[in-house]
Short mmCIF file of C-alpha atoms and ligand atoms in Angstrom, two decimals:
data_model
loop_
_atom_site.label_atom_id
_atom_site.label_comp_id
_atom_site.label_asym_id
_atom_site.label_seq_id
_atom_site.Cartn_x
_atom_site.Cartn_y
_atom_site.Cartn_z
CA MET A 1 28.01 -10.77 15.53
CA PRO A 2 24.66 -9.01 14.90
CA PRO A 3 21.54 -10.99 15.97
CA ARG A 4 19.73 -12.77 13.14
CA VAL A 5 16.24 -14.07 12.54
CA ASP A 6 15.40 -17.75 12.21
CA ALA A 7 15.35 -17.94 8.42
CA GLU A 8 13.71 -21.37 8.27
CA ARG A 9 10.89 -20.32 10.60
CA LEU A 10 10.43 -17.14 8.55
CA ARG A 11 10.28 -19.16 5.34
CA ALA A 12 7.73 -21.59 6.79
CA ASP A 13 5.53 -18.63 7.73
CA PHE A 14 5.96 -16.92 4.37
CA GLU A 15 5.08 -20.09 2.44
CA ALA A 16 2.06 -20.80 4.66
CA LEU A 17 0.81 -17.23 4.23
CA SER A 18 1.37 -17.34 0.46
CA ALA A 19 -0.97 -20.32 0.30
CA ILE A 20 -3.84 -18.24 1.70
CA GLY A 21 -5.68 -16.69 -1.21
CA ALA A 22 -3.13 -18.14 -3.60
CA THR A 23 -3.91 -17.72 -7.30
CA ALA A 24 -3.12 -20.30 -9.99
CA ASP A 25 -0.18 -18.32 -11.38
CA GLY A 26 1.76 -17.88 -8.15
CA GLY A 27 0.21 -14.70 -6.83
CA VAL A 28 -2.36 -13.93 -4.14
CA GLU A 29 -5.82 -12.42 -4.13
CA ARG A 30 -6.64 -11.04 -0.65
CA PRO A 31 -8.73 -7.89 -1.09
CA THR A 32 -9.71 -6.26 2.19
CA PHE A 33 -12.20 -8.30 4.23
CA SER A 34 -12.42 -11.04 1.60
CA ASP A 35 -12.46 -14.61 2.94
CA ALA A 36 -8.79 -14.97 2.07
CA HIS A 37 -7.88 -11.72 3.82
CA LEU A 38 -9.75 -12.73 6.97
CA GLU A 39 -8.11 -16.16 6.85
CA ALA A 40 -4.66 -14.54 6.57
CA ARG A 41 -5.37 -12.26 9.54
CA ALA A 42 -6.59 -15.19 11.67
CA TRP A 43 -3.49 -17.14 10.67
CA PHE A 44 -1.28 -14.21 11.76
CA LEU A 45 -2.87 -14.03 15.23
CA GLU A 46 -2.60 -17.80 15.61
CA ARG A 47 1.14 -17.69 14.77
CA ALA A 48 1.60 -14.88 17.28
CA ARG A 49 -0.12 -16.84 20.03
CA ALA A 50 1.89 -19.96 19.15
CA ALA A 51 5.01 -17.89 19.80
CA GLY A 52 3.76 -16.82 23.22
CA LEU A 53 3.11 -13.25 22.10
CA GLU A 54 0.10 -11.17 23.05
CA THR A 55 -2.37 -10.29 20.29
CA ARG A 56 -4.58 -7.26 19.75
CA VAL A 57 -7.20 -6.08 17.26
CA ASP A 58 -8.04 -2.39 17.41
CA ALA A 59 -11.14 -0.36 16.44
CA ALA A 60 -9.93 -0.07 12.83
CA GLY A 61 -9.35 -3.83 12.60
CA ASN A 62 -5.55 -3.54 12.70
CA HIS A 63 -4.17 -6.89 13.88
CA SER A 64 -1.10 -6.97 16.14
CA ALA A 65 1.32 -9.30 17.86
CA VAL A 66 2.81 -7.62 20.93
CA LEU A 67 5.99 -8.25 22.96
CA PRO A 68 5.25 -6.05 25.98
CA ALA A 69 8.10 -4.27 27.72
CA GLY A 70 8.45 -0.49 28.07
CA ALA A 71 5.75 2.18 28.07
CA ARG A 72 6.42 3.25 24.49
CA THR A 73 5.86 1.02 21.49
CA LEU A 74 8.05 0.50 18.45
CA LEU A 75 5.71 -0.55 15.63
CA LEU A 76 6.95 -2.90 12.91
CA GLY A 77 4.44 -3.59 10.23
CA SER A 78 2.90 -3.67 6.82
CA HIS A 79 -0.31 -5.15 5.37
CA LEU A 80 -1.85 -8.54 4.57
CA ASP A 81 -4.45 -7.23 2.12
CA SER A 82 -3.55 -7.30 -1.56
CA VAL A 83 -4.56 -5.73 -4.84
CA PRO A 84 -6.66 -7.87 -7.17
CA ASP A 85 -4.47 -10.53 -8.84
CA GLY A 86 -1.51 -9.38 -6.75
CA GLY A 87 1.86 -10.78 -5.74
CA ARG A 88 2.93 -12.83 -2.71
CA TYR A 89 5.44 -10.32 -1.30
CA ASP A 90 3.72 -6.89 -1.30
CA GLY A 91 2.88 -6.24 2.36
CA ALA A 92 3.04 -9.91 3.37
CA LEU A 93 6.83 -10.00 3.61
CA GLY A 94 6.82 -7.02 5.97
CA VAL A 95 4.22 -8.57 8.26
CA VAL A 96 5.87 -11.99 8.58
CA ALA A 97 9.29 -10.38 9.01
CA ALA A 98 7.91 -8.13 11.77
CA LEU A 99 6.46 -11.19 13.53
CA GLU A 100 9.80 -12.98 13.15
CA VAL A 101 11.63 -10.01 14.71
CA LEU A 102 9.39 -10.20 17.79
CA ARG A 103 9.93 -13.97 18.06
CA SER A 104 13.70 -13.58 17.67
CA VAL A 105 13.83 -10.95 20.42
CA HIS A 106 11.54 -13.06 22.59
CA ASP A 107 13.59 -16.24 22.06
CA ALA A 108 16.83 -14.38 22.78
CA GLY A 109 15.31 -13.13 26.03
CA LEU A 110 16.39 -9.58 25.15
CA ALA A 111 14.97 -7.07 27.64
CA LEU A 112 14.20 -3.97 25.59
CA PRO A 113 13.11 -0.60 27.00
CA VAL A 114 10.23 -0.48 24.50
CA THR A 115 7.33 -2.71 23.62
CA LEU A 116 7.65 -4.27 20.16
CA GLU A 117 4.46 -4.63 18.13
CA ALA A 118 4.11 -6.36 14.76
CA ILE A 119 1.07 -4.81 13.09
CA ASP A 120 -0.97 -5.71 10.01
CA PHE A 121 -2.80 -2.57 8.87
CA THR A 122 -6.33 -2.76 7.55
CA ASP A 123 -6.91 -1.97 3.85
CA GLU A 124 -3.55 -0.51 2.86
CA GLU A 125 -4.24 -1.12 -0.84
CA GLY A 126 -7.48 0.81 -1.06
CA THR A 127 -9.96 -1.91 -1.93
CA LEU A 128 -12.16 0.19 0.38
CA VAL A 129 -10.32 3.40 1.31
CA GLY A 130 -6.51 3.04 1.21
CA LEU A 131 -4.26 3.38 4.30
CA LEU A 132 -7.47 2.90 6.29
CA GLY A 133 -5.85 1.22 9.32
CA SER A 134 -2.66 3.28 9.41
CA TRP A 135 -4.56 6.55 9.01
CA ALA A 136 -6.78 5.47 11.91
CA VAL A 137 -3.72 4.77 14.12
CA ALA A 138 -2.32 8.18 13.16
CA GLY A 139 -5.66 9.83 13.95
CA SER A 140 -5.81 11.33 10.47
CA LEU A 141 -8.64 9.47 8.70
CA PRO A 142 -9.96 12.17 6.34
CA PRO A 143 -13.79 12.47 6.71
CA GLU A 144 -14.12 13.43 3.03
CA THR A 145 -12.32 10.23 2.04
CA LEU A 146 -14.67 8.11 4.16
CA ALA A 147 -17.63 9.92 2.56
CA ALA A 148 -16.33 9.17 -0.96
CA PRO A 149 -13.87 6.27 -0.66
CA ARG A 150 -11.98 4.80 -3.61
CA GLY A 151 -13.87 1.52 -3.38
CA GLY A 152 -17.26 3.23 -3.09
CA ARG A 153 -19.47 3.83 -0.03
CA ASP A 154 -21.41 0.58 -0.44
CA ALA A 155 -18.27 -1.58 -0.35
CA LEU A 156 -16.97 0.28 2.72
CA VAL A 157 -20.24 -0.02 4.64
CA ALA A 158 -20.65 -3.70 3.71
CA GLY A 159 -17.01 -4.49 4.48
CA LEU A 160 -17.06 -2.91 7.93
CA ALA A 161 -20.36 -4.63 8.72
CA ARG A 162 -18.89 -7.96 7.59
CA VAL A 163 -16.16 -7.80 10.22
CA GLY A 164 -18.16 -6.01 12.88
CA LEU A 165 -16.32 -2.68 12.73
CA GLU A 166 -18.20 0.57 13.35
CA GLU A 167 -17.32 3.47 11.05
CA SER A 168 -17.98 5.87 13.92
CA HIS A 169 -15.41 4.03 16.04
CA LEU A 170 -12.57 3.74 13.51
CA ALA A 171 -11.03 6.85 15.02
CA ASP A 172 -10.77 5.06 18.38
CA ALA A 173 -7.76 3.23 16.96
CA ARG A 174 -5.77 6.45 17.27
CA ARG A 175 -2.55 6.08 19.27
CA ASP A 176 -1.13 8.88 21.39
CA PRO A 177 2.03 9.93 19.50
CA ALA A 178 3.85 10.08 22.85
CA SER A 179 3.25 6.34 23.18
CA LEU A 180 5.06 5.55 19.92
CA ALA A 181 8.83 5.08 19.81
CA GLY A 182 8.75 4.81 16.01
CA TYR A 183 7.59 2.84 12.98
CA LEU A 184 9.66 0.55 10.76
CA GLU A 185 8.50 -1.24 7.62
CA LEU A 186 10.24 -3.82 5.47
CA HIS A 187 8.80 -3.88 1.95
CA ILE A 188 9.76 -5.07 -1.53
CA GLU A 189 10.92 -2.17 -3.72
CA GLN A 190 8.28 -2.87 -6.38
CA GLY A 191 10.59 -1.09 -8.83
CA PRO A 192 13.78 -1.85 -10.83
CA VAL A 193 16.47 0.20 -9.05
CA LEU A 194 18.01 -2.17 -6.47
CA GLU A 195 18.17 -5.12 -8.87
CA ARG A 196 19.57 -2.97 -11.71
CA GLU A 197 22.34 -1.63 -9.45
CA GLY A 198 22.97 -4.90 -7.60
CA VAL A 199 22.24 -3.32 -4.22
CA ASP A 200 21.00 -5.42 -1.29
CA ILE A 201 18.97 -2.91 0.77
CA GLY A 202 17.11 0.27 -0.17
CA ILE A 203 16.92 3.01 2.45
CA VAL A 204 13.72 4.90 1.70
CA THR A 205 14.12 8.68 1.85
CA GLY A 206 10.50 9.58 1.10
CA ILE A 207 7.20 8.33 -0.30
CA VAL A 208 5.31 9.78 -3.25
CA GLY A 209 2.09 11.65 -2.84
CA SER A 210 -0.81 10.48 -4.96
CA ARG A 211 -4.29 11.61 -5.86
CA SER A 212 -7.22 9.53 -7.16
CA PHE A 213 -10.35 10.69 -8.97
CA ARG A 214 -13.37 8.94 -10.35
CA LEU A 215 -14.25 10.60 -13.69
CA MET A 216 -17.64 10.24 -15.44
CA PHE A 217 -17.79 11.30 -19.08
CA THR A 218 -21.35 11.88 -20.32
CA GLY A 219 -22.11 12.14 -24.08
CA ALA A 220 -25.16 10.76 -25.86
CA SER A 221 -26.00 7.10 -26.34
CA GLY A 222 -27.45 6.16 -29.71
CA HIS A 223 -27.80 3.61 -32.48
CA ALA A 224 -24.42 2.29 -33.56
CA GLY A 225 -25.68 1.73 -37.11
CA THR A 226 -27.82 4.71 -37.98
CA THR A 227 -26.00 7.57 -36.21
CA PRO A 228 -23.56 9.29 -38.61
CA MET A 229 -20.03 9.65 -37.22
CA GLU A 230 -20.17 13.44 -37.29
CA ALA A 231 -23.40 13.46 -35.28
CA ARG A 232 -22.09 11.48 -32.33
CA ARG A 233 -21.24 12.53 -28.78
CA ASP A 234 -19.48 9.30 -27.98
CA ALA A 235 -18.43 9.21 -24.29
CA GLY A 236 -16.25 6.18 -24.98
CA VAL A 237 -14.18 7.95 -27.62
CA ALA A 238 -13.86 11.01 -25.37
CA ALA A 239 -12.66 8.86 -22.47
CA ALA A 240 -10.22 6.90 -24.60
CA ALA A 241 -8.82 10.15 -26.05
CA PHE A 242 -8.38 11.46 -22.51
CA VAL A 243 -6.45 8.35 -21.41
CA VAL A 244 -3.91 8.78 -24.22
CA ALA A 245 -3.71 12.57 -23.85
CA ALA A 246 -3.20 12.28 -20.07
CA ARG A 247 -0.30 9.88 -20.61
CA ASP A 248 1.27 12.25 -23.19
CA LEU A 249 0.78 15.29 -20.90
CA VAL A 250 2.59 13.66 -17.95
CA VAL A 251 5.38 12.08 -20.02
CA ARG A 252 6.03 15.44 -21.70
CA GLY A 253 5.44 17.85 -18.84
CA TYR A 254 6.16 15.95 -15.62
CA PRO A 255 9.34 13.84 -15.93
CA GLY A 256 9.62 11.27 -13.12
CA CYS A 257 5.88 11.48 -12.35
CA VAL A 258 3.26 8.90 -13.23
CA VAL A 259 -0.39 8.89 -14.27
CA THR A 260 -2.60 5.80 -14.53
CA VAL A 261 -6.16 5.12 -15.62
CA GLY A 262 -6.59 1.78 -13.89
CA SER A 263 -10.11 1.07 -15.07
CA ILE A 264 -12.52 2.32 -17.74
CA ALA A 265 -16.13 1.24 -18.23
CA PHE A 266 -18.44 2.23 -21.09
CA GLU A 267 -22.21 2.33 -20.54
CA PRO A 268 -24.58 0.81 -21.46
CA GLY A 269 -21.83 -1.49 -22.81
CA ALA A 270 -23.34 -3.17 -25.91
CA PHE A 271 -21.86 -3.72 -29.38
CA ASN A 272 -24.63 -1.78 -31.08
CA VAL A 273 -25.05 1.18 -28.70
CA ILE A 274 -22.89 4.31 -28.79
CA PRO A 275 -21.61 4.70 -25.19
CA GLY A 276 -23.47 7.55 -23.52
CA ARG A 277 -21.31 7.31 -20.41
CA ALA A 278 -17.76 6.29 -19.54
CA ARG A 279 -16.41 5.88 -16.01
CA LEU A 280 -12.65 6.10 -15.36
CA ALA A 281 -10.37 5.56 -12.34
CA LEU A 282 -7.65 8.22 -12.58
CA GLU A 283 -4.58 8.28 -10.32
CA PHE A 284 -1.34 10.28 -10.51
CA ARG A 285 1.76 10.60 -8.30
CA SER A 286 4.70 12.86 -7.55
CA LEU A 287 7.20 13.32 -4.72
CA ASP A 288 6.34 17.03 -4.76
CA SER A 289 2.99 18.41 -3.58
CA ASP A 290 3.18 21.55 -5.77
CA GLU A 291 3.76 19.32 -8.78
CA LEU A 292 0.71 17.26 -7.77
CA ASP A 293 -1.34 20.49 -7.67
CA ALA A 294 -0.16 21.40 -11.17
CA MET A 295 -0.82 17.90 -12.52
CA GLU A 296 -4.31 17.91 -10.99
CA ALA A 297 -5.19 21.23 -12.62
CA GLU A 298 -3.89 20.24 -16.05
CA LEU A 299 -5.35 16.73 -16.05
CA LEU A 300 -8.81 17.86 -14.97
CA ASP A 301 -8.75 20.64 -17.58
CA LEU A 302 -7.79 18.03 -20.14
CA ALA A 303 -10.72 15.83 -19.09
CA GLY A 304 -13.08 18.79 -19.64
CA ALA A 305 -11.72 19.41 -23.13
CA GLN A 306 -12.87 16.16 -24.73
CA GLY A 307 -16.18 17.49 -26.10
CA VAL A 308 -18.51 15.85 -23.57
CA GLU A 309 -19.54 16.67 -20.01
CA VAL A 310 -17.28 15.34 -17.29
CA GLU A 311 -17.98 14.89 -13.59
CA VAL A 312 -15.00 14.68 -11.24
CA GLU A 313 -15.12 12.93 -7.85
CA PRO A 314 -11.99 13.09 -5.64
CA VAL A 315 -11.60 9.69 -3.96
CA GLY A 316 -8.07 9.63 -2.63
CA HIS A 317 -5.40 12.06 -1.50
CA TRP A 318 -2.09 10.84 -0.07
CA GLU A 319 0.56 13.44 0.80
CA ALA A 320 4.17 13.15 -0.35
CA THR A 321 6.05 12.17 2.82
CA PRO A 322 9.74 12.49 3.78
CA LEU A 323 10.92 9.70 6.12
CA ASP A 324 12.88 10.14 9.34
CA ALA A 325 16.66 10.62 9.04
CA GLU A 326 17.37 8.88 12.38
CA VAL A 327 15.42 5.81 11.30
CA GLN A 328 17.25 5.85 7.96
CA ALA A 329 20.52 5.90 9.91
CA ALA A 330 19.42 2.93 12.02
CA ILE A 331 18.63 0.98 8.84
CA ARG A 332 21.96 1.99 7.28
CA GLY A 333 23.86 0.88 10.38
CA ALA A 334 22.04 -2.46 10.59
CA ALA A 335 22.75 -3.19 6.93
CA ALA A 336 26.42 -2.26 7.31
CA ALA A 337 26.77 -4.54 10.35
CA LEU A 338 25.56 -7.37 8.13
CA GLY A 339 27.93 -6.43 5.29
CA LEU A 340 25.01 -5.53 3.02
CA SER A 341 25.19 -2.79 0.38
CA THR A 342 22.66 0.03 0.59
CA ARG A 343 21.29 2.85 -1.53
CA ASP A 344 19.01 5.71 -0.66
CA LEU A 345 15.93 5.97 -2.85
CA PRO A 346 12.37 7.37 -2.84
CA SER A 347 9.31 5.14 -2.99
CA GLY A 348 7.07 5.37 -6.05
CA ALA A 349 4.58 3.16 -4.20
CA GLY A 350 2.41 4.35 -1.34
CA HIS A 351 2.81 2.73 2.07
CA ASP A 352 1.41 2.75 5.60
CA ALA A 353 4.61 4.54 6.64
CA GLN A 354 3.31 7.71 5.00
CA ALA A 355 0.41 7.72 7.48
CA LEU A 356 2.54 6.80 10.50
CA ALA A 357 5.12 9.49 9.68
CA ALA A 358 2.64 12.09 10.97
CA VAL A 359 2.79 10.70 14.53
CA ALA A 360 6.02 8.71 14.85
CA ARG A 361 9.55 8.79 13.45
CA SER A 362 9.05 6.39 10.55
CA GLY A 363 11.28 4.62 8.09
CA MET A 364 11.26 1.89 5.48
CA LEU A 365 13.76 -0.53 4.03
CA PHE A 366 13.37 -2.16 0.61
CA VAL A 367 14.63 -5.43 -0.80
CA PRO A 368 14.99 -5.96 -4.57
CA SER A 369 12.03 -6.86 -6.80
CA GLN A 370 12.89 -9.19 -9.67
CA GLY A 371 12.44 -7.19 -12.89
CA GLY A 372 10.89 -4.40 -10.82
CA VAL A 373 7.57 -6.20 -11.14
CA SER A 374 4.82 -5.85 -8.51
CA HIS A 375 1.01 -5.77 -8.26
CA SER A 376 1.21 -8.88 -10.44
CA PRO A 377 1.49 -12.64 -9.88
CA ARG A 378 4.96 -12.29 -11.45
CA GLU A 379 6.11 -10.36 -8.36
CA HIS A 380 9.20 -12.10 -6.95
CA THR A 381 12.04 -11.43 -4.51
CA ALA A 382 14.92 -13.89 -3.99
CA TRP A 383 14.63 -15.63 -0.66
CA GLU A 384 18.16 -14.54 0.34
CA ASP A 385 17.01 -10.92 -0.11
CA CYS A 386 13.95 -11.58 2.06
CA VAL A 387 16.17 -12.91 4.85
CA ASN A 388 18.54 -9.95 4.46
CA GLY A 389 15.56 -7.62 4.84
CA ALA A 390 14.33 -9.39 7.97
CA ASN A 391 17.81 -9.29 9.53
CA VAL A 392 18.16 -5.57 8.79
CA LEU A 393 14.66 -5.00 10.23
CA LEU A 394 15.80 -6.81 13.40
CA GLY A 395 19.03 -4.83 13.64
CA ALA A 396 17.33 -1.49 12.99
CA ALA A 397 14.60 -2.27 15.54
CA LEU A 398 17.20 -3.06 18.21
CA ALA A 399 19.10 0.13 17.36
CA LEU A 400 15.93 2.25 17.61
CA ALA A 401 14.75 0.48 20.78
O1 LIG B 501 -0.70 1.86 -4.57
C1 LIG B 501 0.35 1.74 -3.97
O2 LIG B 501 1.30 2.39 -4.31
C2 LIG B 501 0.46 0.79 -2.80
O3 LIG B 501 0.78 -0.47 -3.31
N1 LIG B 501 -0.75 0.76 -2.04
MN1 LIG B 502 0.71 -2.58 -3.09
MN1 LIG B 503 2.42 -2.61 -0.08
#
């Protein structure tokens, strides 16, 4: 009989966490270093201490519960920060399940040859940088990304100051790869595949690469009433045309890939002023790095062909990452022992595992997302699926240990 987590204790934790930063429509709002995020992190450490576990906060602000044993550490984790107006499960499920695995092992008095550590990574979602904490652990924080982070320099500097972290010390969070026995992450699928096929557990084969750019279109502002249509250099129209053309280019030329303009702002932003400037947040993803190179070239050319000047600022670059076959096998075996169906699939979402994969054998398991919805208050996963995921996480951790 494979060991199982305490489902009621897990549920109590999940519900308590979901109340922190809860939004009116059933989601959560816990952007990095917001009050709600800091409250969630304090709550996590308190739960770890209540379970008799050690706790640790590193130089990148990663928060951990630790069950010390052997010299090498098996990391189990995810993230407590959320996107704006996000869902309750993205990241949070993986962190509370990781904590529950440590408690279950601790309660069972299992003597493992490795230390187990449940870790909440700082700023996975990119309110400030994206994969900030996991990149720091992997020793691969890109200096150019810190110089021009997705959330802007000011937000990064203010955020770090708010929690007393030093940018120059973030790199001190680096772990010696020889000290890591592996990395495992339970996460909701955030897509439609498992639910559509009626499969219990997704075994993640790889994670998409993605690139983010801030684009600034500059035309000419002017009087909305007296400037003839043919005399305008309207940055707003140029930007809007780009958004539609970018979508068409990727749908037509890059099947299976995605492109998103997540925000667009016209300046000066008045009814009666032709927008002289338009700022866009552009992001696109593929499982294949060469394809990302091709998309980048075509999309940036397209931006330059809208009749106004365009400035391009790279603000994020996450590599497409294959995940470890041995870890996939451990997940597959744990699911089979529990009589759960599995399916291999890639991840269209980015995850901390893509940073950890550079320094430790890393793997992820997914549980179904209702309607494939995520990054929305409508995000939902059936509780039975959450418990299945936690039990498979436990089984895979024991197999890897
Ligand atoms: O953006 C992503 O794919 C992840 O949720 N950070
Ligand atoms: Mn997310
Ligand atoms: Mn996530």
